[in-house]
């Protein structure tokens, strides 16, 4: 490589060559002091007056040279930063991403805009709006090659005062003839005025969502009845505004498969083509004390022979609310296709048989009462249906009474279980801690067989385990005694000899136990869990703090 002769970018002065020349002259001038310095350093004698004069002059030259070098270094650093900026500009201009074929760019755009965007968002800087403003090439691709990136439209009350009708027509035109996914947010008069344009495209709706509509909106939507040929998914988050009665808008929709109804009341019901649905989620609450929800959901099951997923939301009571449970139906209703059930209503669970059931979620809302009877009813359902679960979620469900661990009875019946999630957010005490300790112990046990290698006794195929505990009572102190070395032993055993691949633990630290070692994990346990993570196990130990539920991964911050 040839020697560099760097010049200043502004004045062309040969910086490097000048520096090297000065440096050579300096060394020549200092040669006469070299022997004097060596002698004095070797003897530790103080210099005589002649030596002192020579050294003083030499030191001045060295200090001046160092100052000059500092100035040169500062200049070179400035030049370096300038050249780095120029290099970065070259990289950005010459980057292959700036010259991607339209087909690849279209795929990237489609993957980056899978969620809803605000059609009338501030400055039009969300989703496809933002992509179309980067450069002329991106704009051409976003508008001319990617109609699918414009289809997920959120039309909400924060409509900008500019011409909203023209903007909405522009978006529809950019979607071309493709399917539309429409979400209508909180409704105001401007949204109502735009509704007629949205309804003109109803035959292209693939999914339709409404958040808290008012009676005026629901009445207006009646105009699309019979014009929903391609509608596959419907989601209504209904208000509790009485007087809307029966909504028949969506009962003629030949492609409808998935329905979600949130907040439906007795005064407001939605008529649907139940016979063709495959997924139905309903969080209906009884309109008044004494009304059965079990009967309501059983009627839906009877009308929906193709259902694969069913969420029956309401069965609980809060302070001041009472609910009369519908008696168990005999003989029970047999549903041949249902694979996923979400319910904690004992009467409903005891009134059905589900031979194809695979996934069960029993989730009492935080703040409701923790009940034991749903787990007993689930045990009966599994026995009578002769089904084998692969996934079980228990949220705020009592795990058993003293001496009667109901969870063990259920797990004994589900050898095919691969996912188990236990969440206790309120209403638990010492018994719950004991049951969770028992759960860890039972999961660690192996069955000895002289003819076969040892096999875990219960749920031997478990791959995903989540345990989440938190006492919501302010100032309470809870010691999560089951989170100890035995728990880590169980995790390690199942990871090394069985199918376990993911473990997630969440323990909440409330005001009363902040700063207290409220679990039994010590340095050895954290070290072992870190080793398991390094070895490939997806293990997470979160400490949850504060009202917002900030979660800190202790395996990242813990020192061992």
Coordinates of C-alpha atoms in Angstrom, one line a residue:
X1 CA 0.0 0.0 0.0
X2 CA 1.4 3.4 -0.9
X3 CA 2.0 6.0 1.8
X4 CA -0.9 8.3 2.5
X5 CA -0.5 12.0 2.0
X6 CA -3.7 13.4 3.6
X7 CA -4.6 16.9 2.8
X8 CA -7.1 19.2 4.5
X9 CA -10.5 19.1 2.8
X10 CA -10.8 22.9 3.0
X11 CA -7.3 24.3 2.3
X12 CA -5.5 21.3 0.7
X13 CA -2.6 21.7 3.2
X14 CA -0.7 18.3 3.4
X15 CA -1.5 17.5 7.0
X16 CA 0.1 14.1 7.3
X17 CA 3.4 14.9 5.5
X18 CA 3.9 18.1 7.4
X19 CA 3.3 16.3 10.6
X20 CA 5.8 13.5 9.8
X21 CA 8.4 16.1 8.8
X22 CA 8.0 18.0 12.0
X23 CA 8.1 14.8 14.0
X24 CA 11.4 13.7 12.4
X25 CA 13.0 17.1 13.2
X26 CA 11.8 16.9 16.8
X27 CA 13.4 13.5 17.3
X28 CA 16.7 14.8 15.8
X29 CA 16.6 17.7 18.2
X30 CA 16.0 15.3 21.1
X31 CA 18.8 12.9 20.3
X32 CA 21.3 14.9 22.4
X33 CA 19.2 14.4 25.5
X34 CA 18.7 10.7 25.1
X35 CA 22.0 9.6 26.8
X36 CA 21.6 12.2 29.6
X37 CA 18.1 11.0 30.4
X38 CA 19.2 7.3 30.4
X39 CA 22.1 8.1 32.8
X40 CA 19.9 10.1 35.2
X41 CA 17.1 7.5 35.2
X42 CA 19.5 4.7 35.9
X43 CA 21.2 6.4 38.8
X44 CA 18.3 8.5 40.2
X45 CA 20.8 11.4 40.5
X46 CA 19.5 15.0 40.2
X47 CA 20.8 16.8 37.0
X48 CA 23.6 19.3 37.3
X49 CA 23.0 22.9 36.1
X50 CA 24.2 22.2 32.5
X51 CA 22.1 19.0 32.3
X52 CA 19.1 20.8 33.8
X53 CA 19.3 23.6 31.2
X54 CA 19.4 21.0 28.3
X55 CA 16.5 19.0 29.8
X56 CA 14.4 22.1 30.4
X57 CA 14.8 23.2 26.7
X58 CA 14.0 19.6 25.6
X59 CA 10.9 19.5 27.7
X60 CA 9.6 22.7 26.2
X61 CA 10.0 21.2 22.7
X62 CA 8.1 18.1 23.8
X63 CA 5.2 20.0 25.3
X64 CA 4.9 22.2 22.1
X65 CA 5.0 19.1 20.0
X66 CA 2.2 17.5 22.1
X67 CA 0.0 20.6 21.7
X68 CA 0.5 20.5 18.0
X69 CA -0.4 16.8 17.9
X70 CA -3.6 17.5 19.9
X71 CA -4.5 20.1 17.4
X72 CA -3.8 17.7 14.5
X73 CA -5.8 14.9 16.2
X74 CA -8.8 17.2 16.7
X75 CA -8.6 18.2 13.1
X76 CA -8.4 14.6 12.0
X77 CA -11.4 13.6 14.1
X78 CA -13.4 16.3 12.5
X79 CA -12.3 15.1 9.0
X80 CA -13.1 11.5 10.1
X81 CA -16.7 12.5 11.1
X82 CA -17.2 14.3 7.9
X83 CA -16.0 11.4 5.8
X84 CA -18.2 9.0 7.8
X85 CA -21.2 11.1 7.0
X86 CA -20.3 11.1 3.3
X87 CA -19.8 7.3 3.5
X88 CA -23.2 6.8 5.1
X89 CA -24.8 8.9 2.4
X90 CA -23.2 6.7 -0.2
X91 CA -24.4 3.6 1.6
X92 CA -28.0 4.9 1.8
X93 CA -28.1 5.9 -1.9
X94 CA -26.5 2.7 -3.1
X95 CA -28.4 0.4 -0.7
X96 CA -30.1 -2.6 -2.5
X97 CA -33.3 -1.8 -0.5
X98 CA -33.6 1.3 -2.7
X99 CA -33.7 -0.8 -5.8
X100 CA -35.9 -3.7 -4.7
X101 CA -38.2 -5.1 -7.5
X102 CA -41.8 -4.0 -7.1
X103 CA -42.9 -7.6 -6.4
X104 CA -40.6 -7.9 -3.4
X105 CA -41.5 -4.4 -2.1
X106 CA -45.2 -5.3 -2.4
X107 CA -44.7 -8.3 -0.2
X108 CA -42.8 -6.2 2.4
X109 CA -45.6 -3.6 2.4
X110 CA -48.3 -6.3 2.8
X111 CA -46.5 -7.8 5.8
X112 CA -46.0 -4.4 7.5
X113 CA -49.6 -3.3 7.2
X114 CA -51.5 -6.3 8.5
X115 CA -53.2 -4.2 11.3
X116 CA -55.9 -1.5 11.0
X117 CA -54.8 2.1 10.2
X118 CA -56.7 5.3 10.7
X119 CA -58.2 6.5 7.4
X120 CA -58.5 10.0 8.8
X121 CA -55.5 9.9 11.1
X122 CA -53.5 13.1 11.9
X123 CA -51.3 14.1 9.0
X124 CA -52.1 10.8 7.3
X125 CA -49.0 9.2 8.6
X126 CA -50.2 5.7 9.5
X127 CA -49.9 2.4 7.6
X128 CA -50.1 2.8 3.8
X129 CA -50.2 6.6 4.1
X130 CA -46.7 6.6 5.6
X131 CA -45.4 4.1 3.0
X132 CA -46.6 6.2 0.1
X133 CA -44.7 9.3 1.3
X134 CA -41.2 7.9 1.5
X135 CA -40.1 8.3 -2.1
X136 CA -41.6 8.3 -5.6
X137 CA -40.8 4.6 -6.1
X138 CA -42.5 3.5 -2.8
X139 CA -45.4 5.7 -3.7
X140 CA -45.8 4.1 -7.1
X141 CA -45.7 0.6 -5.6
X142 CA -48.0 1.5 -2.6
X143 CA -50.6 3.0 -4.9
X144 CA -50.3 0.9 -8.1
X145 CA -49.2 -2.5 -6.9
X146 CA -50.5 -3.1 -3.4
X147 CA -54.3 -2.8 -3.2
X148 CA -54.3 -5.1 -0.2
X149 CA -52.4 -2.6 2.1
X150 CA -55.3 -0.2 2.0
X151 CA -58.0 -2.7 3.0
X152 CA -57.8 -2.6 6.8
X153 CA -59.6 0.6 7.4
X154 CA -60.4 2.2 10.8
X155 CA -63.1 4.9 10.5
X156 CA -63.4 6.7 13.8
X157 CA -64.8 9.8 15.3
X158 CA -61.5 11.8 15.1
X159 CA -62.2 12.7 11.4
X160 CA -60.1 15.6 10.2
X161 CA -62.2 18.6 8.9
X162 CA -60.7 18.3 5.4
X163 CA -62.9 16.7 2.8
X164 CA -63.5 13.2 4.4
X165 CA -65.8 12.0 1.6
X166 CA -63.1 12.5 -1.1
X167 CA -60.5 10.9 1.1
X168 CA -62.7 7.8 1.8
X169 CA -63.4 7.4 -1.9
X170 CA -59.7 7.6 -2.6
X171 CA -59.0 4.8 -0.2
X172 CA -61.8 2.6 -1.7
X173 CA -60.3 3.2 -5.2
X174 CA -56.9 2.2 -4.1
X175 CA -58.3 -1.1 -2.7
X176 CA -59.6 -1.7 -6.3
X177 CA -62.0 -4.7 -6.3
X178 CA -60.4 -6.6 -3.4
X179 CA -62.0 -7.5 -0.1
X180 CA -62.4 -4.8 2.6
X181 CA -61.8 -5.1 6.4
X182 CA -63.9 -2.3 8.0
X183 CA -63.6 -1.1 11.6
X184 CA -65.9 1.7 12.8
X185 CA -64.6 3.2 16.0
X186 CA -66.4 5.5 18.4
X187 CA -69.2 7.0 16.5
X188 CA -70.1 10.7 16.0
X189 CA -72.2 12.6 13.5
X190 CA -69.4 12.8 11.0
X191 CA -69.0 9.0 11.0
X192 CA -72.7 8.6 10.6
X193 CA -72.6 10.9 7.5
X194 CA -69.9 8.8 6.0
X195 CA -71.7 5.5 6.7
X196 CA -73.7 5.6 3.4
X197 CA -70.4 5.5 1.4
X198 CA -69.2 2.5 3.5
X199 CA -72.4 0.7 3.0
X200 CA -72.2 1.1 -0.8
X201 CA -69.2 -1.3 -0.6
X202 CA -70.9 -3.8 1.7
X203 CA -70.7 -6.6 -0.9
X204 CA -66.9 -6.4 -0.5
X205 CA -66.8 -6.5 3.2
X206 CA -64.7 -9.5 4.4
X207 CA -64.7 -8.5 8.1
X208 CA -66.7 -5.8 9.9
X209 CA -66.2 -4.4 13.4
X210 CA -68.1 -1.8 15.3
X211 CA -67.1 -0.3 18.6
X212 CA -69.9 0.9 20.9
X213 CA -72.5 1.9 18.3
X214 CA -75.5 4.0 19.0
X215 CA -79.0 3.1 18.0
X216 CA -78.8 5.5 15.0
X217 CA -75.8 3.6 13.6
X218 CA -77.4 0.2 14.1
X219 CA -80.6 1.4 12.4
X220 CA -78.7 2.7 9.5
X221 CA -76.8 -0.5 9.1
X222 CA -80.0 -2.3 8.4
X223 CA -79.7 -1.1 4.8
X224 CA -77.0 -3.7 4.1
X225 CA -79.2 -6.6 5.1
X226 CA -78.9 -9.2 2.2
X227 CA -75.9 -7.4 0.7
X228 CA -73.2 -9.2 2.7
X229 CA -72.1 -11.8 0.2
X230 CA -68.4 -12.0 1.2
X231 CA -68.6 -11.2 5.0
X232 CA -66.6 -13.8 6.9
X233 CA -66.0 -12.2 10.3
X234 CA -68.2 -10.0 12.5
X235 CA -67.3 -8.2 15.7
X236 CA -69.7 -6.0 17.6
X237 CA -68.7 -4.3 20.9
X238 CA -72.2 -3.3 21.8
X239 CA -73.2 -0.6 24.3
X240 CA -75.7 -1.1 27.1
X241 CA -78.0 1.4 25.5
X242 CA -81.5 -0.2 25.8
X243 CA -84.2 0.0 23.2
X244 CA -82.3 -1.3 20.2
X245 CA -84.2 -4.6 20.2
X246 CA -83.4 -7.4 17.7
X247 CA -80.8 -6.6 15.1
X248 CA -81.4 -8.6 11.9
X249 CA -78.8 -6.9 9.7
X250 CA -76.4 -9.9 9.7
X251 CA -78.8 -12.9 9.6
X252 CA -78.3 -13.2 5.8
X253 CA -74.6 -13.5 5.3
X254 CA -73.8 -16.8 3.4
X255 CA -70.0 -16.6 4.0
X256 CA -70.1 -15.6 7.7
X257 CA -68.0 -18.0 9.9
X258 CA -66.7 -16.0 12.9
X259 CA -68.7 -13.8 15.3
X260 CA -67.7 -11.9 18.4
X261 CA -70.3 -10.1 20.5
X262 CA -69.1 -8.1 23.5
X263 CA -71.5 -6.4 25.9
X264 CA -74.7 -7.7 24.5
X265 CA -77.7 -7.3 26.8
X266 CA -81.2 -8.7 27.0
X267 CA -82.7 -5.6 25.4
X268 CA -80.4 -5.9 22.4
X269 CA -80.0 -9.2 20.6
X270 CA -78.3 -10.0 17.2
X271 CA -79.9 -12.5 14.9
X272 CA -77.2 -14.6 13.1
X273 CA -76.9 -17.6 10.7
X274 CA -75.8 -19.9 13.5
X275 CA -76.0 -23.0 11.4
X276 CA -72.9 -22.0 9.4
X277 CA -70.7 -20.5 12.2
X278 CA -67.4 -22.1 13.2
X279 CA -66.3 -19.6 15.9
X280 CA -68.6 -17.8 18.3
X281 CA -67.5 -15.5 21.2
X282 CA -70.2 -14.0 23.4
X283 CA -69.7 -12.1 26.6
X284 CA -73.4 -11.5 27.2
X285 CA -74.6 -10.5 30.7
X286 CA -78.0 -11.2 32.0
X287 CA -80.4 -8.2 31.6
X288 CA -81.7 -8.5 35.2
X289 CA -81.2 -10.6 38.3
X290 CA -82.6 -14.1 38.0
X291 CA -82.1 -14.7 34.3
X292 CA -80.1 -17.8 33.3
X293 CA -77.1 -17.5 31.0
X294 CA -76.7 -21.3 30.7
X295 CA -80.0 -21.7 28.8
X296 CA -79.0 -18.9 26.5
X297 CA -75.7 -20.5 25.5
X298 CA -77.2 -24.0 25.3
X299 CA -79.7 -22.7 22.7
X300 CA -76.8 -21.3 20.6
X301 CA -75.0 -24.6 20.7
X302 CA -78.1 -26.4 19.5
X303 CA -78.4 -24.0 16.6
X304 CA -74.6 -24.2 15.6
X305 CA -73.7 -27.8 14.6
X306 CA -70.5 -26.6 12.8
X307 CA -68.9 -24.7 15.7
X308 CA -65.3 -25.4 16.4
X309 CA -64.7 -22.6 18.9
X310 CA -67.2 -21.4 21.5
X311 CA -66.7 -18.8 24.2
X312 CA -69.6 -18.5 26.7
X313 CA -68.6 -15.4 28.7
X314 CA -70.9 -14.7 31.6
X315 CA -71.1 -16.7 34.7
X316 CA -70.1 -14.8 37.8
X317 CA -71.3 -12.3 40.3
X318 CA -69.8 -9.1 41.6
X319 CA -70.8 -7.1 44.7
X320 CA -74.5 -6.3 44.4
X321 CA -75.2 -8.7 41.5
X322 CA -76.9 -12.1 41.9
X323 CA -77.4 -14.8 39.4
X324 CA -79.7 -17.8 39.5
X325 CA -78.1 -20.8 37.9
X326 CA -80.1 -22.7 35.3
X327 CA -80.5 -26.4 36.3
X328 CA -78.5 -29.1 34.5
X329 CA -80.1 -30.3 31.3
X330 CA -80.8 -34.0 31.1
X331 CA -80.0 -35.8 28.9
X332 CA -77.0 -33.6 28.0
X333 CA -76.7 -32.0 24.5
X334 CA -74.1 -33.7 22.3
X335 CA -72.1 -31.4 20.0
X336 CA -70.0 -33.5 17.6
X337 CA -67.6 -30.9 16.3
X338 CA -66.7 -28.4 19.0
X339 CA -62.9 -28.4 19.7
X340 CA -62.4 -25.3 21.9
X341 CA -64.6 -24.2 24.8
X342 CA -64.3 -21.2 27.0
X343 CA -66.7 -21.3 30.0
X344 CA -66.8 -21.5 33.7
X345 CA -70.5 -22.1 34.1
X346 CA -71.0 -25.5 35.9
X347 CA -74.5 -25.8 34.7
X348 CA -73.4 -25.4 31.1
X349 CA -70.5 -27.8 31.5
X350 CA -72.7 -30.5 33.0
X351 CA -75.3 -30.1 30.2
X352 CA -73.1 -30.9 27.2
X353 CA -71.0 -33.7 25.8
X354 CA -68.1 -32.8 23.6
X355 CA -66.3 -35.8 22.2
X356 CA -63.9 -33.7 20.0
X357 CA -63.0 -31.2 22.8
X358 CA -59.3 -30.3 22.8
X359 CA -58.9 -26.8 24.3
X360 CA -60.5 -25.5 27.5
X361 CA -60.3 -22.0 28.9
X362 CA -61.9 -21.3 32.3
X363 CA -61.3 -17.7 33.0
X364 CA -63.1 -15.8 35.7
X365 CA -62.6 -12.0 35.3
X366 CA -60.3 -10.3 37.8
X367 CA -62.5 -9.0 40.6
X368 CA -65.1 -11.8 40.4
X369 CA -65.3 -14.6 42.9
X370 CA -62.9 -17.6 42.7
X371 CA -65.0 -20.7 42.4
X372 CA -64.2 -24.4 42.8
X373 CA -67.2 -25.9 41.2
X374 CA -66.2 -25.2 37.6
X375 CA -63.2 -27.6 37.9
X376 CA -65.5 -30.3 39.3
X377 CA -67.8 -29.8 36.4
X378 CA -64.9 -29.9 33.9
X379 CA -63.8 -33.2 35.4
X380 CA -67.3 -34.6 34.8
X381 CA -67.3 -33.2 31.2
X382 CA -64.0 -34.8 30.3
X383 CA -65.1 -38.2 31.8
X384 CA -68.5 -38.3 30.1
X385 CA -67.3 -36.9 26.8
X386 CA -64.3 -39.3 26.6
X387 CA -62.2 -36.5 25.2
X388 CA -58.5 -35.7 25.6
X389 CA -57.4 -32.1 26.1
X390 CA -54.3 -30.6 24.6
X391 CA -54.6 -27.2 26.2
X392 CA -56.0 -26.0 29.6
X393 CA -56.2 -22.5 31.0
X394 CA -57.4 -21.9 34.6
X395 CA -57.8 -18.2 35.6
X396 CA -59.0 -17.4 39.1
X397 CA -60.4 -20.9 39.4
X398 CA -60.2 -22.6 42.8
X399 CA -57.8 -25.5 42.5
X400 CA -59.4 -27.6 45.2
X401 CA -60.4 -27.9 48.8
X402 CA -58.2 -29.1 51.7
X403 CA -57.3 -32.7 50.9
X404 CA -59.1 -32.6 47.5
X405 CA -56.9 -31.4 44.7
X406 CA -59.4 -31.2 41.9
X407 CA -56.7 -30.1 39.4
X408 CA -55.0 -33.5 39.8
X409 CA -58.2 -35.4 38.9
X410 CA -58.5 -33.3 35.7
X411 CA -54.8 -33.7 34.7
X412 CA -55.0 -37.5 35.2
X413 CA -57.6 -37.6 32.5
X414 CA -55.6 -35.5 30.0
X415 CA -52.4 -37.4 29.1
X416 CA -52.3 -35.6 25.8
X417 CA -52.1 -32.1 27.4
X418 CA -49.3 -30.0 25.9
X419 CA -50.1 -26.5 27.3
X420 CA -51.1 -25.7 30.9
X421 CA -51.7 -22.1 32.1
X422 CA -52.7 -21.3 35.8
X423 CA -53.4 -17.7 36.6
X424 CA -54.5 -16.5 40.1
X425 CA -55.0 -12.8 40.2
X426 CA -57.1 -12.5 43.4
X427 CA -58.9 -14.5 46.0
X428 CA -56.2 -17.0 46.9
X429 CA -54.5 -17.8 50.1
X430 CA -52.4 -20.5 51.8
X431 CA -54.4 -23.3 50.3
X432 CA -53.7 -22.0 46.8
X433 CA -50.0 -21.8 47.5
X434 CA -50.1 -25.4 48.8
X435 CA -51.9 -26.6 45.7
X436 CA -49.3 -24.9 43.5
X437 CA -46.6 -26.5 45.5
X438 CA -48.3 -29.8 45.0
X439 CA -48.6 -29.1 41.3
X440 CA -44.9 -28.6 40.9
X441 CA -44.2 -31.8 42.9
X442 CA -46.7 -33.9 40.9
X443 CA -45.3 -32.6 37.6
X444 CA -41.8 -33.8 38.7
X445 CA -42.9 -37.4 39.5
X446 CA -42.0 -40.2 37.2
X447 CA -43.5 -43.6 36.8
X448 CA -41.0 -46.5 37.1
X449 CA -41.4 -49.3 34.6
X450 CA -39.0 -52.2 34.4
X451 CA -39.7 -52.6 30.7
X452 CA -39.6 -49.0 29.6
X453 CA -37.6 -45.9 30.6
X454 CA -39.0 -43.7 33.4
X455 CA -41.9 -41.5 32.3
X456 CA -43.5 -38.5 33.9
X457 CA -46.7 -39.6 35.7
X458 CA -49.1 -36.8 34.6
X459 CA -49.2 -34.8 31.4
X460 CA -46.0 -36.4 30.0
X461 CA -46.3 -34.4 26.7
X462 CA -46.4 -31.0 28.4
X463 CA -44.4 -28.5 26.3
X464 CA -45.7 -25.1 27.5
X465 CA -46.2 -24.2 31.2
X466 CA -47.4 -20.8 32.6
X467 CA -48.0 -20.0 36.2
X468 CA -49.0 -16.4 37.1
X469 CA -49.8 -15.3 40.7
X470 CA -50.6 -11.9 42.1
X471 CA -52.4 -10.7 45.2
X472 CA -54.3 -7.7 44.2
X473 CA -55.0 -6.6 47.7
X474 CA -53.0 -3.4 48.4
X475 CA -50.3 -3.7 51.0
X476 CA -50.6 -7.5 51.2
X477 CA -47.6 -9.7 51.7
X478 CA -47.6 -13.0 49.9
X479 CA -44.8 -15.5 49.9
X480 CA -44.9 -17.6 46.8
X481 CA -43.4 -20.6 48.5
X482 CA -43.9 -23.0 45.6
X483 CA -41.3 -21.0 43.6
X484 CA -38.3 -22.9 45.1
X485 CA -35.6 -25.4 44.2
X486 CA -38.2 -28.2 43.7
X487 CA -39.9 -26.1 41.0
X488 CA -36.6 -25.6 39.2
X489 CA -35.8 -29.4 39.6
X490 CA -39.2 -30.2 38.0
X491 CA -38.5 -27.8 35.1
X492 CA -35.0 -29.2 34.5
X493 CA -36.3 -32.8 34.6
X494 CA -39.0 -32.2 32.1
X495 CA -36.8 -30.2 29.8
X496 CA -34.0 -32.8 29.7
X497 CA -36.1 -35.9 29.6
X498 CA -39.5 -34.9 28.3
X499 CA -41.1 -32.4 25.9
X500 CA -41.1 -29.2 28.0
X501 CA -39.9 -26.3 25.8
X502 CA -41.4 -23.1 27.3
X503 CA -41.9 -22.0 30.9
X504 CA -43.3 -18.6 32.0
X505 CA -43.6 -17.5 35.7
X506 CA -45.1 -14.2 36.8
X507 CA -45.2 -13.2 40.4
X508 CA -46.5 -9.8 41.5
X509 CA -44.7 -7.6 44.0
X510 CA -47.3 -5.4 45.7
X511 CA -46.6 -2.5 48.0
X512 CA -46.3 -4.6 51.1
X513 CA -43.7 -7.0 49.7
X514 CA -41.6 -4.7 47.6
X515 CA -37.9 -5.3 48.4
X516 CA -38.8 -8.6 50.2
X517 CA -37.6 -12.0 48.9
X518 CA -41.2 -13.1 48.4
X519 CA -40.2 -16.2 46.5
X520 CA -37.8 -18.9 47.4
X521 CA -35.5 -18.6 44.3
X522 CA -31.9 -18.1 45.4
X523 CA -28.7 -17.6 43.5
X524 CA -28.4 -21.3 42.8
X525 CA -31.9 -21.4 41.3
X526 CA -31.4 -18.4 39.2
X527 CA -28.1 -19.8 38.0
X528 CA -29.7 -23.1 37.0
X529 CA -32.5 -21.3 35.2
X530 CA -30.1 -19.2 33.3
X531 CA -28.2 -22.3 32.3
X532 CA -31.5 -23.9 31.0
X533 CA -32.2 -20.7 29.0
X534 CA -28.7 -20.9 27.5
X535 CA -29.3 -24.6 26.7
X536 CA -32.4 -23.7 24.7
X537 CA -35.3 -23.7 27.1
X538 CA -37.5 -20.6 26.7
X539 CA -37.8 -19.8 30.4
X540 CA -39.0 -16.5 31.7
X541 CA -39.3 -15.4 35.4
X542 CA -41.1 -12.1 35.6
X543 CA -41.5 -9.9 38.7
X544 CA -44.5 -7.7 38.2
X545 CA -44.5 -4.2 39.8
X546 CA -46.8 -1.2 40.0
X547 CA -50.3 -0.6 38.9
X548 CA -49.4 -0.8 35.2
X549 CA -48.1 -4.3 35.7
X550 CA -44.5 -3.7 34.5
X551 CA -42.8 -7.0 34.1
X552 CA -39.1 -7.4 34.7
X553 CA -37.3 -10.5 33.6
X554 CA -35.3 -11.5 36.6
X555 CA -33.2 -13.9 34.6
X556 CA -31.8 -10.9 32.8
X557 CA -31.1 -8.6 35.8
X558 CA -30.3 -11.2 38.5
X559 CA -26.6 -11.6 39.3
X560 CA -25.2 -15.0 40.3

